[in-house]
Coordinates of C-alpha atoms in Angstrom, one line a residue:
M63 CA -117.7 73.4 73.9
D64 CA -114.9 73.6 76.3
T65 CA -115.9 70.8 78.3
I66 CA -116.1 68.5 74.8
A67 CA -112.8 70.0 74.1
S68 CA -111.0 69.0 77.6
L69 CA -112.0 65.4 77.1
F70 CA -109.6 65.8 74.2
S71 CA -106.7 67.2 76.0
F72 CA -104.2 64.2 75.6
I73 CA -103.9 64.8 72.5
T74 CA -103.6 68.7 72.9
T75 CA -99.7 68.4 73.3
P76 CA -98.9 66.4 69.9
V77 CA -101.1 68.9 68.0
S78 CA -98.8 72.1 69.6
W79 CA -96.3 70.4 68.8
V80 CA -97.2 70.2 65.3
I81 CA -97.7 73.6 64.7
V82 CA -95.0 74.6 66.4
Q83 CA -92.7 73.2 64.3
F84 CA -94.3 74.1 61.2
H85 CA -94.4 78.1 63.2
T86 CA -90.9 77.7 62.9
V87 CA -90.7 77.3 58.8
Y88 CA -92.9 80.3 58.3
G89 CA -91.9 82.2 60.9
A90 CA -88.5 82.3 59.6
I91 CA -90.1 83.7 56.2
F92 CA -93.2 85.7 57.1
G93 CA -91.7 86.7 60.9
P94 CA -92.9 85.1 63.8
D95 CA -95.5 87.2 65.3
T96 CA -97.4 87.6 61.8
G97 CA -100.9 86.4 61.2
W98 CA -99.1 84.3 57.8
A99 CA -97.2 82.3 60.0
W100 CA -99.6 80.9 62.7
G101 CA -102.3 80.8 59.4
L102 CA -100.4 78.7 57.8
S103 CA -99.1 76.6 60.5
I104 CA -102.7 75.7 61.2
V105 CA -103.1 75.0 57.6
S106 CA -100.1 72.6 57.0
L107 CA -101.8 71.1 60.2
V108 CA -104.8 70.4 58.5
I109 CA -103.1 69.7 55.2
L110 CA -100.9 66.8 57.2
I111 CA -104.2 65.3 59.2
R112 CA -106.0 64.7 55.7
I113 CA -103.6 63.0 53.8
C114 CA -102.9 60.7 57.0
L115 CA -106.6 60.1 57.0
I116 CA -106.9 59.2 53.2
P117 CA -106.8 55.2 54.0
L118 CA -109.8 56.1 56.0
F119 CA -111.6 58.3 52.9
V120 CA -111.1 55.5 50.3
K121 CA -112.9 53.1 52.5
Q122 CA -115.3 55.8 52.8
I123 CA -116.0 55.7 49.6
K124 CA -116.4 52.1 49.1
A125 CA -118.5 52.0 52.1
T126 CA -120.6 54.5 50.4
R127 CA -121.0 52.7 46.9
A128 CA -121.8 49.6 48.9
M129 CA -124.7 51.3 50.8
Q130 CA -126.1 52.9 47.2
T131 CA -126.2 49.2 45.9
L132 CA -127.9 47.7 49.0
Q133 CA -130.8 50.6 48.8
P134 CA -132.8 48.6 47.3
E135 CA -132.6 45.5 49.3
M136 CA -132.9 47.9 52.3
K137 CA -136.4 49.2 51.3
K138 CA -137.9 46.2 50.9
I139 CA -136.9 45.0 54.4
Q140 CA -137.9 48.2 55.7
E141 CA -141.6 47.8 53.7
R142 CA -141.7 44.0 54.5
Y143 CA -141.2 44.2 58.2
K144 CA -142.7 47.9 58.7
N145 CA -144.5 46.6 61.8
D146 CA -142.2 45.1 63.3
K147 CA -139.1 47.3 64.4
Q148 CA -137.0 44.6 65.8
R149 CA -137.3 42.3 62.5
Q150 CA -136.6 44.9 60.4
S151 CA -133.3 46.1 62.7
E152 CA -132.1 42.1 62.3
E153 CA -132.5 41.9 59.3
M154 CA -130.7 45.0 58.4
M155 CA -127.6 43.7 60.7
K156 CA -127.9 40.2 58.7
L157 CA -128.2 42.2 55.3
Y158 CA -124.8 44.2 56.3
K159 CA -123.0 41.4 57.8
E160 CA -123.9 39.1 54.3
S161 CA -122.4 42.2 52.1
G162 CA -119.5 42.6 54.7
T163 CA -121.1 46.9 54.9
N164 CA -120.6 48.7 58.0
P165 CA -122.8 52.1 58.1
L166 CA -120.4 53.4 59.9
S167 CA -117.7 53.7 57.7
S168 CA -119.3 56.2 56.0
C169 CA -118.1 58.6 59.4
L170 CA -114.7 57.4 59.4
P171 CA -112.6 60.7 58.3
I172 CA -115.1 62.8 60.5
L173 CA -114.6 60.4 63.6
A174 CA -111.0 60.7 63.2
Q175 CA -110.5 63.8 62.4
S176 CA -112.9 65.1 65.7
P177 CA -110.0 64.3 68.0
F178 CA -107.6 67.4 66.2
F179 CA -110.1 69.7 65.7
F180 CA -111.1 69.7 69.7
A181 CA -106.9 69.6 70.7
L182 CA -106.6 72.9 67.8
Y183 CA -109.6 74.4 70.0
H184 CA -108.2 73.5 73.2
V185 CA -105.1 74.6 72.5
L186 CA -106.8 78.5 70.9
N187 CA -109.0 78.8 73.4
G188 CA -106.0 78.7 75.7
I189 CA -104.1 81.3 74.1
A190 CA -107.2 83.5 74.1
S191 CA -107.2 83.5 78.0
G192 CA -103.3 83.7 77.9
Q193 CA -102.4 80.0 79.0
T194 CA -99.9 78.0 78.0
I195 CA -101.2 74.6 77.1
G196 CA -99.0 71.6 75.2
V197 CA -95.4 72.9 74.2
I198 CA -96.8 76.5 73.6
N199 CA -94.1 78.4 76.1
Q200 CA -94.5 82.3 77.5
S201 CA -92.8 83.3 74.2
L202 CA -94.8 81.5 71.9
L203 CA -98.0 82.4 74.1
E204 CA -97.2 86.1 73.6
S205 CA -96.2 85.8 69.7
A206 CA -99.6 84.2 69.3
R207 CA -101.4 86.3 70.9
K208 CA -99.8 89.3 68.3
A209 CA -100.8 87.5 65.2
H210 CA -103.8 88.8 63.1
I211 CA -105.6 87.1 60.2
F212 CA -106.8 90.7 58.3
G213 CA -106.8 92.5 61.5
A214 CA -108.7 89.3 63.8
P215 CA -106.8 87.7 66.1
L216 CA -106.6 84.1 65.7
A217 CA -107.7 83.4 69.2
A218 CA -110.7 86.3 68.4
K219 CA -114.5 84.6 68.7
F220 CA -117.5 86.3 67.2
K221 CA -119.1 86.5 70.4
D222 CA -116.5 87.9 72.8
S223 CA -116.8 91.6 74.4
A224 CA -115.2 94.5 73.0
E225 CA -112.9 94.7 76.3
T226 CA -111.6 91.1 75.4
I227 CA -111.2 91.8 71.7
H228 CA -109.3 95.4 73.0
A229 CA -107.3 92.8 75.4
L230 CA -106.1 90.8 72.2
G231 CA -105.2 93.9 70.2
A232 CA -107.9 94.3 67.4
S233 CA -111.2 96.0 66.8
V234 CA -114.8 94.6 67.3
V235 CA -115.8 95.7 63.2
D236 CA -112.3 93.6 62.0
V237 CA -113.4 90.6 64.2
R238 CA -117.0 90.5 63.1
V239 CA -116.7 90.8 59.7
V240 CA -113.8 88.5 59.5
T241 CA -115.7 85.9 61.2
V242 CA -119.1 86.2 59.2
V243 CA -117.2 85.9 56.0
M244 CA -115.5 82.8 57.0
I245 CA -118.1 81.1 58.4
V246 CA -120.4 82.1 55.3
M247 CA -117.3 80.6 52.9
M248 CA -117.1 77.5 55.6
S249 CA -121.0 77.0 55.0
A250 CA -120.8 78.0 51.5
S251 CA -117.9 75.3 50.4
Q252 CA -119.8 72.5 52.8
F253 CA -123.1 72.7 50.8
Y254 CA -121.5 72.7 47.8
T255 CA -119.6 69.7 48.3
Q256 CA -122.9 68.0 48.9
R257 CA -124.1 69.3 46.2
Q258 CA -122.8 68.5 44.0
L259 CA -122.2 64.4 45.7
M260 CA -126.0 64.8 45.2
T261 CA -126.7 66.2 41.6
K262 CA -123.7 64.5 39.5
N263 CA -122.3 61.5 42.1
V264 CA -126.2 59.3 42.7
D265 CA -127.4 56.5 40.8
T266 CA -130.4 58.2 39.0
T267 CA -132.3 54.7 38.1
V268 CA -132.5 54.2 42.2
K269 CA -134.8 56.0 44.0
T270 CA -134.3 55.8 47.9
P271 CA -135.1 57.1 51.4
F272 CA -131.1 57.7 51.4
M273 CA -131.3 59.9 48.6
Q274 CA -134.2 62.0 50.9
Q275 CA -131.8 61.8 53.7
Q276 CA -128.3 63.0 51.9
K277 CA -130.5 66.1 50.1
M278 CA -131.7 67.3 54.1
L279 CA -128.0 66.6 54.9
M280 CA -127.1 69.4 52.3
Y281 CA -129.5 72.3 53.7
V282 CA -128.8 71.0 57.5
F283 CA -124.9 71.4 57.8
P284 CA -124.4 74.4 56.3
I285 CA -126.6 76.0 59.1
M286 CA -124.9 73.7 61.9
F287 CA -121.9 75.5 60.4
A288 CA -123.2 78.6 60.8
V289 CA -124.9 78.3 64.1
F290 CA -121.0 77.0 65.9
G291 CA -119.2 79.1 64.2
I292 CA -119.9 82.1 66.3
N293 CA -118.3 80.3 68.7
F294 CA -115.2 79.9 67.3
P295 CA -112.3 81.1 67.3
V296 CA -110.8 82.5 64.1
G297 CA -108.3 80.0 64.2
V298 CA -110.4 76.9 64.1
L299 CA -112.6 79.0 61.4
I300 CA -109.4 78.9 59.9
Y301 CA -108.9 74.6 60.2
W302 CA -112.8 74.1 59.3
L303 CA -112.0 76.4 56.1
T304 CA -109.4 74.4 54.9
T305 CA -110.6 70.8 55.4
N306 CA -114.1 72.0 53.7
V307 CA -112.3 73.4 50.9
W308 CA -109.8 69.9 50.9
T309 CA -113.1 68.0 50.9
M310 CA -114.7 69.6 48.0
G311 CA -111.4 69.2 46.0
Q312 CA -111.1 65.4 47.1
Q313 CA -114.9 65.2 46.1
M314 CA -114.4 66.7 42.7
Y315 CA -111.2 64.0 42.0
V316 CA -113.5 60.9 42.8
I317 CA -116.4 62.2 41.0
H318 CA -114.2 63.1 37.9
N319 CA -111.8 59.9 37.7
N320 CA -114.1 57.3 39.8
P321 CA -117.8 58.3 39.4
T322 CA -120.3 56.4 40.7
P323 CA -122.4 53.5 38.5
G324 CA -125.4 55.2 36.9
S325 CA -124.8 58.7 38.1
K326 CA -124.4 61.7 35.6
A327 CA -121.0 61.7 36.5
Q328 CA -120.7 58.3 35.2
A329 CA -122.1 59.1 31.6
A330 CA -119.6 62.0 31.3
Y331 CA -116.7 60.1 32.4
L332 CA -117.3 57.2 29.7
E333 CA -118.0 59.7 27.2
R334 CA -114.6 61.5 27.6
L335 CA -113.3 57.7 27.7
T336 CA -114.5 56.6 24.3
K337 CA -112.9 59.5 22.5
H338 CA -109.5 59.1 24.5
V339 CA -110.2 55.3 23.2
T340 CA -111.2 55.9 20.1
H341 CA -107.9 58.1 19.5
H342 CA -105.8 56.4 21.2
G343 CA -106.6 52.5 20.7
K344 CA -105.3 51.5 24.1
I345 CA -106.4 52.0 27.8
R346 CA -102.7 53.5 29.8
R347 CA -104.0 54.6 33.4
R348 CA -104.7 51.8 36.1
S349 CA -108.1 53.2 37.2
E350 CA -109.6 53.6 33.8
K351 CA -108.6 49.7 33.4
T352 CA -110.3 49.0 36.7
I353 CA -113.5 50.5 35.5
V354 CA -113.1 49.0 32.3
K355 CA -112.5 45.7 33.8
A356 CA -115.7 46.0 35.8
I357 CA -118.1 46.9 33.4
V358 CA -116.9 43.6 31.6
A359 CA -117.6 41.6 34.4
K360 CA -121.4 42.7 34.4
G361 CA -122.3 41.6 31.6
R362 CA -125.7 42.2 31.3
D363 CA -126.3 43.7 34.2
R364 CA -124.6 46.8 32.7
N365 CA -126.8 50.2 32.7
E366 CA -127.8 52.4 30.3
F367 CA -124.2 54.5 30.5
E368 CA -122.1 50.9 29.9
R369 CA -123.7 49.7 27.1
K370 CA -123.6 52.9 25.5
F371 CA -119.8 52.5 26.3
I372 CA -119.1 49.0 25.3
N373 CA -121.5 49.9 21.7
G374 CA -119.0 52.8 21.2
L375 CA -116.5 50.6 21.3
S376 CA -117.5 48.1 19.1
K377 CA -118.5 50.9 16.0
A378 CA -114.7 52.1 16.7
G379 CA -113.7 48.6 15.6
L380 CA -112.4 47.7 19.7
A381 CA -113.2 45.6 21.9
A382 CA -112.9 45.4 25.8
Q383 CA -111.1 42.5 27.4
T384 CA -112.1 40.8 31.1
D385 CA -108.6 42.5 32.2
G386 CA -109.6 45.8 31.4
A387 CA -107.2 46.7 28.4
V388 CA -109.0 47.5 24.7
V389 CA -107.7 45.4 21.9
K390 CA -108.4 45.7 18.2
S391 CA -111.8 43.5 17.4
E392 CA -111.0 40.7 14.6
S393 CA -114.1 41.2 13.4
Q394 CA -113.9 44.9 12.4
A395 CA -110.0 45.3 11.5
V396 CA -109.1 48.9 11.2
A397 CA -105.9 48.5 9.1
Q398 CA -105.1 50.2 6.2
A399 CA -105.5 48.7 2.8
E400 CA -103.6 49.7 -0.3
D401 CA -106.3 52.2 -1.6
G402 CA -106.9 54.0 1.5
T403 CA -110.0 52.1 2.8
T404 CA -110.1 49.7 6.1
T405 CA -109.9 46.0 5.7
A406 CA -113.5 45.6 7.2
T407 CA -114.9 47.4 4.4
A408 CA -112.4 46.0 1.6
A409 CA -113.5 42.8 3.0
A410 CA -117.6 43.3 2.7
R411 CA -116.6 44.7 -0.7
R412 CA -115.1 41.9 -1.8
Q413 CA -118.2 40.5 -0.3
Q414 CA -120.9 41.7 -2.0
P415 CA -121.3 40.0 -5.9
K416 CA -121.1 42.5 -9.0
R417 CA -123.4 43.7 -11.3
Q418 CA -123.6 42.0 -14.4
S419 CA -124.3 43.2 -17.4
K420 CA -127.7 41.7 -19.9
A421 CA -124.8 40.5 -22.1
Q422 CA -122.7 38.9 -19.4
R423 CA -126.1 37.1 -17.7
Q424 CA -126.9 35.7 -21.1
S425 CA -123.7 34.1 -21.9
G426 CA -123.7 32.9 -18.2
G427 CA -127.1 31.3 -18.8
T428 CA -125.5 29.6 -22.9
K429 CA -122.4 28.8 -21.1
Q430 CA -124.9 26.6 -18.3
A431 CA -127.1 25.4 -21.0
D432 CA -124.0 23.8 -22.8
D433 CA -122.7 22.4 -19.2
E434 CA -126.0 20.3 -19.1
T435 CA -126.0 19.2 -22.4
S436 CA -122.0 17.5 -21.8
N437 CA -123.4 16.3 -18.9
T438 CA -126.2 14.4 -20.5
S439 CA -124.2 13.4 -23.5
L440 CA -121.7 11.8 -21.0
E441 CA -125.0 9.6 -19.5
K442 CA -125.6 8.6 -22.6
S443 CA -122.2 7.2 -23.5
D444 CA -122.1 5.6 -20.2
A445 CA -125.5 3.5 -20.9
D446 CA -124.2 2.4 -24.7
E447 CA -121.5 1.0 -23.6
P448 CA -121.6 -2.9 -24.4
Q449 CA -122.2 -5.3 -21.8
D450 CA -118.8 -7.3 -22.2
A451 CA -117.6 -3.8 -21.1
K452 CA -118.5 -4.4 -17.6
P453 CA -116.7 -6.1 -15.2
A454 CA -117.0 -10.1 -14.9
A455 CA -118.8 -9.5 -11.7
A456 CA -121.5 -8.3 -13.3
K457 CA -122.1 -11.3 -16.2
Q458 CA -123.1 -13.9 -12.6
P459 CA -126.4 -16.4 -13.4
Q460 CA -129.1 -15.0 -11.2
K461 CA -130.3 -17.1 -8.5
P462 CA -133.7 -19.0 -9.0
G463 CA -136.4 -16.5 -8.1
S464 CA -134.4 -13.9 -8.2
G465 CA -137.1 -12.1 -10.8
T466 CA -139.9 -13.0 -8.9
R467 CA -137.8 -10.8 -6.1
S468 CA -137.3 -8.0 -8.2
K469 CA -140.7 -7.5 -10.0
A470 CA -142.7 -7.9 -6.8
Q471 CA -140.2 -5.1 -5.0
S472 CA -141.6 -2.8 -8.4
G473 CA -145.1 -3.1 -7.2
Q474 CA -145.9 -6.6 -8.9
R475 CA -147.7 -9.3 -6.6
K476 CA -146.7 -13.0 -6.3
G477 CA -149.2 -15.0 -8.3
G478 CA -152.7 -14.3 -8.1
P479 CA -154.8 -11.9 -10.2
Q480 CA -152.6 -8.8 -11.1
R481 CA -153.6 -5.4 -10.2
P482 CA -155.1 -3.2 -13.4
K483 CA -152.8 -0.3 -14.8
S484 CA -155.1 2.9 -14.6
P485 CA -155.6 4.6 -18.1
S486 CA -153.3 7.0 -19.4
K487 CA -154.8 10.4 -19.8
K488 CA -154.4 11.7 -22.9

């Protein structure tokens, strides 16, 4: 561990300078030689580093989502080229290039945080051995060696001998108890973070080897923290416990506000969003509009939870737009009518015919018969009009042969024997 930490000694000076600046602030409040001043300085260092790593965390989320969507294609490639590992690797790299996905992007926050972690370990190890390091001079070194967290010095380790611990002004029992409690909390926070990622924020519709790998890491990481934790100074345990708690809270925020499509977290999120939208009639937050916009753009490719969300909006008389906004549906208006019913209900009532009584139906039938009789009498009056009343153009003499043509058109033959008529049935 000391050899690895020495590789990052180039960043030791900036890390020690940040700690000293925070120690100046907290030392004025709690006292320069207290464990609170030095402990809070380490916690503040973690928070500052994690804030700077937020853009990488966002990139990590996008990379993880992209990897989850590629899992079915990756599985097909593995099955197709299971006997040709070289071709399998080539097809995998081709798939990553076409989709613009980098598998290492999901590890960026951990990789970017590692230099600061080892630099802090190098600083605390120098304090434990009584050596000035970075911007920590002799006076700051003596102050840091006096600082204790619940009776354990910042530079003490679980495996330190009794002589080393007594030289730091502490007892072996205090150091062992504090380090064990912090290791357990560190492992538990890591386990809970990985567990909520597996149980709540994973697409349950796709079963891939990626899920099995994540499940294995859920148990491997806590064990690794427990094994390496006994070699970490108390100050490094504070650093790692703080960063684990930050990761857990950050993960909870992402699961609550931007869950993975198809996961249980998305079902709970869309259920909350449906209640909020149906109550207020619109979407206010930009992140919610982004999610609704993505759901609308999917079309028929929506999963079960997304279809349920769209149907819930339709039942409430709302419709999701392509820009992520939600407006009132034209087919189901929700404006109040004068009698207190909705216009959609009123329109439905207007479209339904009223039931008529027997007398009304009979009177309606009589009225219809009278109308038919009047139409018949009008037709007869038109037929009984004298020929002189017709226009003069109708009195033109017929051309020779016109009668023959009319008879031929009516079914009569030209000349020759006529077709006998069929006898009428009595």
